[in-house]
Amino acid sequence: EIKRNTFFALNDQAYCLRQVDYSGNFNTGVIDSNYYFQPYNSNRYVLRMQGMTPTPYNFPNWQGTGNDLHTQSSFVSWATNQNYSRIFINASDTGLYRLLADSLYLDLDSNLLCGAVYLAPYTSKILINTMTLCNPLAVRDPEMSQVIVYPNPTTGEFVLRVEADWVGAHYRMLNALGQPLATGCISATDQTFDLAGLASGMYLLELTGRSREVVRVMKR
């Protein structure tokens, strides 16, 4: 089985996967649930060699062979001299955070990351730098968050759900510029907030208690 791998091409001549089979059967087992990134040439995802005869595949044609039906492909397109990818590695047996400064990144699931990225023990992540500045308070890795807000996005009301030891913590509601709109204390593990009367856009809910948490809330 070839599963849960990341194949990342670094130039327009590279293939994410290359198969050679002189019989032409290409019965190589299960290939699925991977990431294939070839941001330079959409026609160079997979190369099959039957003897000396090459057959290149773009990603849709490759999936047409029955392989990688649950695999994700590139969502960016770069010129030959561009590379906005960066790999973050945790080679230790404890989870850690890597700082991202003030650049806005995308992970391979297209999630926005800003400020820091969490790495579980003995894992790595490839992130894409969007070349855009961001406010580190505005976007966080979902794995870092210890609180939940729903529905999010919201048209007005939303619920903050926290663990019991967050009750009594202080909160501040901020706009996207970090300006405070409201303050108070968490009084229950499920507490309702209301953005009625405020313009559509992004708001930040900052909690200060056993630690400091900042969650993003989008109002439609």
Coordinates of N, CA and C in Angstrom, one line a residue:
E1 N 0.8 -1.2 0.0 CA 0.0 0.0 0.0 C 0.9 1.2 0.0
I2 N 0.4 2.2 -0.8 CA 1.1 3.6 -0.8 C 0.0 4.5 -0.3
K3 N 0.0 4.9 1.0 CA -1.0 5.7 1.5 C -0.4 6.8 2.5
R4 N -1.1 7.9 2.6 CA -0.8 9.0 3.5 C 0.6 9.5 3.3
N5 N 1.0 9.6 2.1 CA 2.3 10.2 1.8 C 2.1 11.6 1.1
T6 N 3.1 12.4 1.1 CA 3.1 13.7 0.4 C 4.2 13.6 -0.7
F7 N 3.8 13.8 -1.9 CA 4.8 13.8 -3.0 C 4.7 15.2 -3.6
F8 N 5.9 15.9 -3.5 CA 6.0 17.3 -3.9 C 7.0 17.5 -4.9
A9 N 6.6 17.9 -6.2 CA 7.5 18.1 -7.2 C 8.2 19.5 -7.1
L10 N 9.4 19.6 -7.3 CA 10.1 20.9 -7.2 C 10.6 21.6 -8.5
N11 N 10.2 21.0 -9.6 CA 10.4 21.6 -10.9 C 9.4 21.1 -11.9
D12 N 9.4 21.7 -13.1 CA 8.4 21.3 -14.1 C 8.7 20.0 -14.9
Q13 N 9.9 19.4 -14.6 CA 10.2 18.1 -15.2 C 10.0 16.9 -14.3
A14 N 9.6 17.2 -13.1 CA 9.5 16.1 -12.1 C 8.1 15.5 -12.1
Y15 N 8.1 14.2 -11.8 CA 6.8 13.5 -11.6 C 6.7 13.1 -10.2
C16 N 5.4 13.1 -9.7 CA 5.2 12.7 -8.3 C 5.4 11.2 -8.1
L17 N 5.0 10.5 -9.2 CA 5.1 9.0 -9.1 C 5.5 8.5 -10.4
R18 N 6.4 7.5 -10.4 CA 6.9 6.9 -11.6 C 6.8 5.4 -11.5
Q19 N 6.2 4.7 -12.5 CA 6.0 3.3 -12.4 C 6.6 2.7 -13.7
V20 N 7.3 1.5 -13.4 CA 7.9 0.8 -14.5 C 7.4 -0.7 -14.5
D21 N 6.8 -1.2 -15.6 CA 6.3 -2.5 -15.6 C 6.4 -3.0 -17.0
Y22 N 7.3 -4.0 -17.3 CA 7.5 -4.5 -18.6 C 6.4 -5.3 -19.1
S23 N 5.5 -5.8 -18.2 CA 4.4 -6.6 -18.6 C 3.2 -5.8 -19.0
G24 N 3.2 -4.5 -18.5 CA 2.1 -3.6 -18.9 C 0.9 -3.7 -18.0
N25 N 0.9 -4.6 -16.9 CA -0.2 -4.8 -16.1 C -0.3 -3.7 -15.0
F26 N 0.8 -3.2 -14.5 CA 0.8 -2.2 -13.5 C 0.0 -2.6 -12.3
N27 N 0.0 -3.8 -11.9 CA -0.7 -4.3 -10.7 C 0.2 -4.1 -9.5
T28 N 0.1 -2.9 -8.9 CA 1.1 -2.5 -7.9 C 0.5 -2.4 -6.5
G29 N -0.8 -2.8 -6.3 CA -1.4 -2.7 -5.0 C -2.2 -1.4 -4.9
V30 N -2.5 -1.1 -3.7 CA -3.4 0.1 -3.4 C -2.5 1.4 -3.3
I31 N -2.9 2.4 -4.1 CA -2.3 3.7 -4.1 C -3.4 4.7 -3.9
D32 N -3.5 5.3 -2.7 CA -4.6 6.2 -2.4 C -4.4 7.0 -1.1
S33 N -5.2 8.1 -1.0 CA -5.2 8.9 0.2 C -3.8 9.6 0.4
N34 N -3.2 10.1 -0.7 CA -2.0 10.8 -0.6 C -2.2 12.3 -1.0
Y35 N -1.1 13.0 -1.0 CA -1.0 14.4 -1.5 C -0.1 14.4 -2.7
Y36 N -0.5 14.8 -3.9 CA 0.3 15.0 -5.0 C 0.4 16.5 -5.4
F37 N 1.6 17.1 -5.2 CA 1.7 18.5 -5.6 C 2.7 18.6 -6.7
Q38 N 2.2 19.0 -7.9 CA 3.1 19.4 -9.0 C 2.6 20.8 -9.5
P39 N 3.0 21.8 -8.8 CA 2.5 23.2 -9.1 C 3.1 23.8 -10.4
Y40 N 4.0 23.1 -11.0 CA 4.7 23.7 -12.2 C 4.2 23.1 -13.5
N41 N 3.7 21.9 -13.5 CA 3.2 21.3 -14.8 C 2.1 20.4 -14.5
S42 N 0.9 20.7 -14.9 CA -0.3 19.9 -14.5 C -0.3 18.6 -15.3
N43 N 0.5 18.5 -16.3 CA 0.6 17.2 -17.1 C 1.6 16.2 -16.6
R44 N 2.3 16.6 -15.5 CA 3.3 15.7 -15.0 C 3.1 15.3 -13.6
Y45 N 2.0 14.5 -13.4 CA 1.8 13.9 -12.1 C 2.4 12.5 -12.0
V46 N 2.1 11.7 -12.9 CA 2.6 10.3 -12.9 C 3.1 9.9 -14.3
L47 N 4.2 9.1 -14.3 CA 4.8 8.6 -15.5 C 4.8 7.1 -15.4
R48 N 4.2 6.4 -16.4 CA 4.2 5.0 -16.5 C 5.2 4.6 -17.6
M49 N 6.1 3.7 -17.3 CA 7.0 3.2 -18.3 C 6.7 1.7 -18.6
Q50 N 6.2 1.4 -19.8 CA 6.0 0.0 -20.2 C 7.2 -0.3 -21.1
G51 N 8.2 -0.9 -20.5 CA 9.5 -1.1 -21.2 C 10.1 0.3 -21.4
M52 N 10.3 0.7 -22.6 CA 10.9 2.1 -22.8 C 9.9 3.1 -23.3
T53 N 8.6 2.7 -23.3 CA 7.5 3.6 -23.8 C 6.9 4.4 -22.6
P54 N 7.1 5.7 -22.6 CA 6.6 6.5 -21.5 C 5.1 7.0 -21.8
T55 N 4.3 6.9 -20.7 CA 3.0 7.5 -20.8 C 2.8 8.4 -19.6
P56 N 2.7 9.8 -19.8 CA 2.5 10.7 -18.7 C 1.0 10.9 -18.4
Y57 N 0.7 11.2 -17.2 CA -0.7 11.4 -16.8 C -0.8 12.7 -16.0
N58 N -1.9 13.5 -16.4 CA -2.2 14.5 -15.5 C -3.1 13.9 -14.3
F59 N -3.5 14.7 -13.4 CA -4.1 14.1 -12.2 C -5.5 13.5 -12.5
P60 N -6.4 14.1 -13.2 CA -7.6 13.5 -13.5 C -7.5 12.2 -14.3
N61 N -6.6 12.2 -15.3 CA -6.3 10.9 -16.1 C -5.7 9.8 -15.2
W62 N -4.9 10.2 -14.3 CA -4.3 9.2 -13.4 C -5.4 8.6 -12.5
Q63 N -6.3 9.4 -11.9 CA -7.4 8.9 -11.2 C -8.3 8.0 -12.0
G64 N -8.4 8.3 -13.3 CA -9.1 7.4 -14.2 C -8.6 6.0 -14.3
T65 N -7.4 5.8 -13.9 CA -6.9 4.4 -13.8 C -7.4 3.6 -12.6
G66 N -8.1 4.3 -11.7 CA -8.6 3.7 -10.5 C -7.7 3.9 -9.3
N67 N -6.6 4.7 -9.5 CA -5.7 4.9 -8.3 C -6.0 6.3 -7.8
D68 N -5.6 6.5 -6.5 CA -5.7 7.8 -5.8 C -7.0 8.5 -5.9
L69 N -8.1 7.7 -5.7 CA -9.4 8.3 -5.8 C -9.7 9.3 -4.7
H70 N -9.0 9.1 -3.5 CA -9.2 10.0 -2.4 C -7.9 10.9 -2.1
T71 N -7.1 11.0 -3.1 CA -5.9 11.8 -3.0 C -6.1 13.2 -3.5
Q72 N -5.4 14.2 -2.8 CA -5.6 15.6 -3.2 C -4.4 16.0 -4.1
S73 N -4.7 17.0 -4.9 CA -3.7 17.5 -5.9 C -3.4 18.9 -5.6
S74 N -2.5 19.5 -6.4 CA -2.1 20.9 -6.3 C -3.2 21.8 -6.3
F75 N -3.2 22.8 -5.4 CA -4.2 23.9 -5.5 C -3.5 25.2 -5.8
V76 N -2.2 25.2 -6.2 CA -1.5 26.4 -6.5 C -0.8 26.1 -7.9
S77 N -0.4 27.2 -8.6 CA 0.3 27.1 -9.8 C 1.4 28.1 -9.8
W78 N 2.7 27.6 -10.0 CA 3.8 28.5 -9.9 C 4.6 28.5 -11.2
A79 N 5.4 29.6 -11.4 CA 6.3 29.6 -12.5 C 7.5 28.8 -12.1
T80 N 8.4 28.5 -13.1 CA 9.5 27.5 -12.9 C 10.5 28.0 -11.9
N81 N 10.6 29.3 -11.7 CA 11.6 29.8 -10.7 C 11.0 30.1 -9.4
Q82 N 9.7 29.7 -9.1 CA 9.1 30.0 -7.8 C 9.0 28.7 -7.0
N83 N 9.1 28.9 -5.7 CA 8.8 27.9 -4.7 C 8.5 28.5 -3.4
Y84 N 7.2 28.5 -3.1 CA 6.7 29.1 -1.8 C 6.4 28.1 -0.8
S85 N 6.9 26.9 -1.0 CA 6.7 25.8 0.0 C 7.8 25.9 1.1
R86 N 7.4 25.4 2.3 CA 8.3 25.3 3.4 C 7.9 24.1 4.3
I87 N 8.9 23.3 4.6 CA 8.6 22.1 5.4 C 9.0 22.4 6.9
F88 N 8.2 22.0 7.8 CA 8.4 22.1 9.2 C 8.5 20.7 9.8
I89 N 9.5 20.4 10.6 CA 9.8 19.1 11.1 C 9.9 19.1 12.6
N90 N 9.2 18.1 13.2 CA 9.4 17.9 14.6 C 10.0 16.5 14.8
A91 N 11.3 16.4 15.1 CA 12.0 15.1 15.3 C 12.0 14.7 16.7
S92 N 11.2 15.3 17.6 CA 11.3 15.0 19.0 C 10.0 14.2 19.4
D93 N 10.0 13.7 20.6 CA 8.9 12.9 21.1 C 7.9 13.7 21.9
T94 N 7.9 15.0 21.8 CA 6.9 15.9 22.4 C 6.4 16.8 21.3
G95 N 5.1 17.2 21.4 CA 4.5 18.2 20.5 C 5.1 19.5 20.7
L96 N 5.2 20.3 19.6 CA 5.8 21.6 19.7 C 5.2 22.5 18.7
Y97 N 5.4 23.8 18.8 CA 4.9 24.9 17.9 C 6.1 25.5 17.2
R98 N 5.9 25.7 15.9 CA 6.8 26.5 15.1 C 6.2 27.8 14.7
L99 N 7.0 28.9 15.0 CA 6.5 30.2 14.7 C 6.5 30.5 13.2
L100 N 5.5 31.3 12.8 CA 5.4 31.6 11.3 C 5.6 33.1 11.1
A101 N 6.0 33.8 12.1 CA 6.2 35.3 12.0 C 4.8 35.9 11.6
D102 N 4.9 36.8 10.7 CA 3.6 37.5 10.3 C 3.2 37.1 8.9
S103 N 3.6 36.0 8.4 CA 3.2 35.5 7.0 C 2.0 34.6 7.1
L104 N 1.1 34.7 6.2 CA -0.1 33.9 6.1 C 0.3 32.6 5.3
Y105 N 0.1 31.5 5.9 CA 0.4 30.2 5.2 C -0.9 29.4 4.9
L106 N -0.8 28.5 4.0 CA -1.8 27.5 3.8 C -1.2 26.1 4.0
D107 N -2.0 25.2 4.7 CA -1.5 23.8 4.8 C -2.1 23.1 3.5
L108 N -1.8 21.8 3.4 CA -2.1 21.1 2.2 C -3.6 20.8 2.1
D109 N -4.4 21.1 3.2 CA -5.8 21.0 3.2 C -6.5 22.3 2.9
S110 N -5.6 23.3 2.6 CA -6.1 24.7 2.3 C -6.6 25.4 3.5
N111 N -6.2 25.0 4.7 CA -6.5 25.8 5.9 C -5.5 26.9 6.1
L112 N -6.0 28.1 6.5 CA -5.1 29.2 6.7 C -4.4 29.1 8.1
L113 N -3.1 29.4 8.1 CA -2.4 29.4 9.3 C -1.6 30.7 9.4
C114 N -1.6 31.2 10.7 CA -0.9 32.5 10.9 C -0.4 32.4 12.4
G115 N 0.8 32.9 12.6 CA 1.3 32.9 14.0 C 2.2 31.8 14.4
A116 N 1.6 30.5 14.3 CA 2.3 29.3 14.7 C 1.6 28.1 14.1
V117 N 2.4 27.0 14.0 CA 1.8 25.8 13.5 C 2.2 24.7 14.5
Y118 N 1.2 23.8 14.8 CA 1.5 22.8 15.8 C 2.0 21.5 15.1
L119 N 3.0 20.9 15.6 CA 3.5 19.6 15.1 C 3.5 18.6 16.2
A120 N 2.8 17.5 15.9 CA 2.7 16.4 16.8 C 4.1 15.7 16.8
P121 N 4.4 14.9 17.8 CA 5.7 14.2 17.9 C 6.0 13.4 16.6
Y122 N 7.2 13.6 16.1 CA 7.7 12.8 14.9 C 6.9 13.0 13.7
T123 N 6.5 14.3 13.5 CA 5.7 14.6 12.3 C 6.3 15.8 11.6
S124 N 5.8 16.0 10.4 CA 6.2 17.2 9.6 C 5.0 17.7 8.8
K125 N 5.1 18.9 8.4 CA 4.0 19.6 7.6 C 4.7 20.4 6.6
I126 N 4.2 20.3 5.3 CA 4.5 21.3 4.3 C 3.5 22.4 4.2
L127 N 3.9 23.6 4.3 CA 3.0 24.8 4.3 C 3.4 25.6 3.0
I128 N 2.4 26.3 2.5 CA 2.6 27.2 1.4 C 2.5 28.6 1.9
N129 N 3.5 29.4 1.6 CA 3.5 30.8 2.0 C 2.7 31.6 0.9
T130 N 1.6 32.3 1.4 CA 0.8 33.0 0.5 C 1.4 34.4 0.1
M131 N 2.6 34.7 0.7 CA 3.2 36.0 0.5 C 2.3 37.2 0.9
T132 N 1.5 36.9 1.9 CA 0.6 37.9 2.4 C 0.9 38.1 3.9
L133 N 0.9 39.3 4.4 CA 1.0 39.6 5.8 C -0.3 39.3 6.5
C134 N -0.1 38.9 7.8 CA -1.3 38.6 8.6 C -1.1 39.0 10.0
N135 N -2.2 39.1 10.7 CA -2.2 39.3 12.1 C -2.2 38.0 12.9
P136 N -1.1 37.7 13.6 CA -1.0 36.4 14.2 C -2.2 36.0 15.2
L137 N -2.9 37.0 15.6 CA -4.1 36.8 16.5 C -5.3 36.3 15.7
A138 N -5.3 36.5 14.4 CA -6.5 36.4 13.6 C -6.8 34.9 13.1
V139 N -5.7 34.1 12.9 CA -5.9 32.8 12.4 C -5.0 31.9 13.2
R140 N -5.6 30.7 13.6 CA -4.8 29.8 14.4 C -5.0 28.4 13.8
D141 N -3.9 27.6 14.1 CA -4.0 26.2 13.7 C -5.2 25.5 14.5
P142 N -6.1 24.8 13.9 CA -7.2 24.2 14.6 C -6.7 23.3 15.7
E143 N -5.5 22.6 15.6 CA -5.0 21.7 16.6 C -4.6 22.5 17.9
M144 N -4.3 23.8 17.7 CA -3.9 24.6 18.9 C -5.1 25.0 19.8
S145 N -6.3 25.0 19.2 CA -7.4 25.6 19.9 C -7.9 24.7 21.0
Q146 N -8.2 25.2 22.2 CA -8.8 24.5 23.3 C -10.3 24.8 23.5
V147 N -10.8 25.6 22.6 CA -12.2 26.1 22.7 C -12.9 25.9 21.4
I148 N -14.2 25.9 21.4 CA -15.0 25.7 20.2 C -16.1 26.8 20.1
V149 N -16.3 27.4 18.9 CA -17.4 28.3 18.7 C -18.2 27.7 17.5
Y150 N -19.5 27.9 17.7 CA -20.4 27.4 16.6 C -21.8 28.2 16.7
P151 N -22.5 28.4 15.6 CA -22.0 28.2 14.2 C -21.0 29.2 13.9
N152 N -20.1 28.8 13.0 CA -19.0 29.7 12.6 C -18.7 29.4 11.1
P153 N -19.1 30.2 10.2 CA -19.6 31.6 10.3 C -21.0 31.7 10.9
T154 N -21.4 32.9 11.4 CA -22.7 33.1 12.0 C -23.3 34.3 11.4
T155 N -24.6 34.4 11.5 CA -25.4 35.6 11.1 C -25.6 36.5 12.3
G156 N -25.2 36.1 13.5 CA -25.4 36.9 14.6 C -25.0 36.2 15.9
E157 N -25.9 35.3 16.4 CA -25.5 34.6 17.7 C -24.6 33.5 17.4
F158 N -23.7 33.2 18.3 CA -22.9 32.0 18.3 C -22.6 31.5 19.7
V159 N -22.3 30.3 19.9 CA -22.0 29.7 21.2 C -20.5 29.4 21.4
L160 N -20.0 29.8 22.5 CA -18.7 29.4 22.9 C -18.7 28.2 23.9
R161 N -18.1 27.1 23.5 CA -18.1 25.9 24.3 C -16.6 25.7 24.9
V162 N -16.5 25.6 26.2 CA -15.2 25.5 26.8 C -15.3 24.4 27.9
E163 N -14.2 23.9 28.3 CA -14.1 23.0 29.4 C -14.4 23.7 30.8
A164 N -14.8 22.9 31.8 CA -15.2 23.5 33.0 C -14.2 24.5 33.7
D165 N -12.9 24.2 33.5 CA -11.9 25.0 34.2 C -11.7 26.4 33.5
W166 N -12.4 26.6 32.4 CA -12.4 27.9 31.7 C -13.5 28.8 32.3
V167 N -14.4 28.3 33.1 CA -15.5 29.1 33.7 C -14.8 30.1 34.7
G168 N -15.1 31.4 34.5 CA -14.5 32.4 35.3 C -13.4 33.1 34.6
A169 N -13.0 32.6 33.4 CA -11.9 33.3 32.7 C -12.5 34.6 32.1
H170 N -11.6 35.5 31.8 CA -12.0 36.8 31.2 C -12.0 36.6 29.7
Y171 N -12.9 37.4 29.1 CA -12.9 37.4 27.6 C -12.9 38.8 27.1
R172 N -12.5 39.0 25.9 CA -12.6 40.3 25.2 C -13.0 40.0 23.8
M173 N -14.0 40.7 23.3 CA -14.4 40.6 21.9 C -13.7 41.7 21.1
L174 N -13.0 41.4 20.1 CA -12.2 42.4 19.3 C -12.6 42.4 17.9
N175 N -12.4 43.5 17.2 CA -12.6 43.5 15.8 C -11.3 43.0 15.1
A176 N -11.3 43.0 13.8 CA -10.2 42.5 13.0 C -8.9 43.3 13.2
L177 N -9.0 44.5 13.7 CA -7.9 45.4 14.0 C -7.4 45.2 15.4
G178 N -8.0 44.4 16.2 CA -7.6 44.2 17.6 C -8.2 45.1 18.6
Q179 N -9.2 45.9 18.1 CA -9.8 46.9 19.0 C -10.9 46.3 19.8
P180 N -11.0 46.5 21.1 CA -12.0 45.8 22.0 C -13.4 46.3 21.7
L181 N -14.4 45.4 21.7 CA -15.8 45.8 21.5 C -16.6 45.4 22.7
A182 N -16.2 44.4 23.5 CA -16.9 44.0 24.7 C -15.9 43.2 25.6
T183 N -16.2 43.2 26.9 CA -15.4 42.4 27.8 C -16.3 41.8 28.8
G184 N -15.8 40.8 29.5 CA -16.6 40.1 30.6 C -15.9 38.8 31.0
C185 N -16.7 38.0 31.7 CA -16.2 36.7 32.2 C -17.0 35.6 31.7
I186 N -16.4 34.4 31.5 CA -17.1 33.2 31.1 C -17.9 32.7 32.3
S187 N -19.2 32.5 32.1 CA -20.1 32.1 33.2 C -20.6 30.7 33.1
A188 N -20.4 30.0 31.9 CA -20.9 28.7 31.7 C -20.0 28.0 30.7
T189 N -20.1 26.7 30.6 CA -19.3 25.9 29.6 C -19.9 26.1 28.2
D190 N -21.1 26.5 28.1 CA -21.8 26.9 26.9 C -22.3 28.3 27.0
Q191 N -21.7 29.3 26.4 CA -22.1 30.7 26.6 C -22.4 31.3 25.2
T192 N -23.5 32.0 25.2 CA -24.0 32.6 23.9 C -23.5 34.0 23.8
F193 N -23.0 34.3 22.6 CA -22.6 35.7 22.2 C -23.4 36.2 21.0
D194 N -23.5 37.5 20.9 CA -24.4 38.0 19.8 C -23.6 39.1 19.1
L195 N -23.4 39.0 17.8 CA -22.8 40.0 16.9 C -23.8 40.8 16.2
A196 N -25.1 40.8 16.6 CA -26.1 41.6 15.9 C -25.8 43.0 16.0
G197 N -26.0 43.8 15.0 CA -25.7 45.2 14.9 C -24.3 45.5 14.5
L198 N -23.4 44.5 14.3 CA -22.1 44.7 13.9 C -22.0 44.3 12.4
A199 N -21.0 44.9 11.7 CA -20.9 44.7 10.3 C -20.4 43.3 10.0
S200 N -20.6 42.8 8.8 CA -20.1 41.5 8.4 C -18.6 41.6 8.4
G201 N -18.0 40.5 8.7 CA -16.5 40.4 8.7 C -16.0 39.5 9.8
M202 N -14.7 39.6 10.1 CA -14.0 38.8 11.1 C -13.9 39.5 12.4
Y203 N -14.2 38.7 13.5 CA -14.1 39.1 14.9 C -13.2 38.1 15.6
L204 N -12.6 38.6 16.7 CA -11.7 37.8 17.5 C -12.3 37.7 18.9
L205 N -12.3 36.5 19.5 CA -12.7 36.3 20.9 C -11.5 35.8 21.6
E206 N -11.0 36.7 22.5 CA -9.8 36.4 23.3 C -10.2 36.0 24.7
L207 N -9.7 34.8 25.1 CA -9.9 34.3 26.4 C -8.6 34.3 27.2
T208 N -8.7 34.7 28.5 CA -7.5 34.7 29.4 C -7.9 34.0 30.6
G209 N -7.3 32.8 30.9 CA -7.6 32.0 32.0 C -6.4 31.1 32.3
R210 N -6.7 29.8 32.2 CA -5.6 28.8 32.4 C -4.5 29.0 31.4
S211 N -4.8 29.6 30.2 CA -3.9 30.0 29.2 C -4.5 31.1 28.4
R212 N -4.0 31.5 27.3 CA -4.5 32.5 26.5 C -5.0 31.9 25.2
E213 N -6.2 32.1 24.8 CA -6.7 31.6 23.5 C -7.4 32.7 22.7
V214 N -7.2 32.7 21.4 CA -7.8 33.6 20.5 C -8.5 32.8 19.4
V215 N -9.8 32.9 19.3 CA -10.5 32.2 18.2 C -11.1 33.2 17.3
R216 N -11.2 32.8 16.0 CA -11.7 33.7 15.0 C -13.2 33.4 14.7
V217 N -14.0 34.4 14.7 CA -15.5 34.2 14.4 C -15.8 35.1 13.2
M218 N -16.4 34.5 12.2 CA -16.8 35.2 11.0 C -18.3 35.5 11.0
K219 N -18.7 36.8 10.7 CA -20.1 37.1 10.7 C -20.4 37.4 9.2
R220 N -21.5 36.7 8.7 CA -21.9 36.9 7.4 C -22.7 38.2 7.2

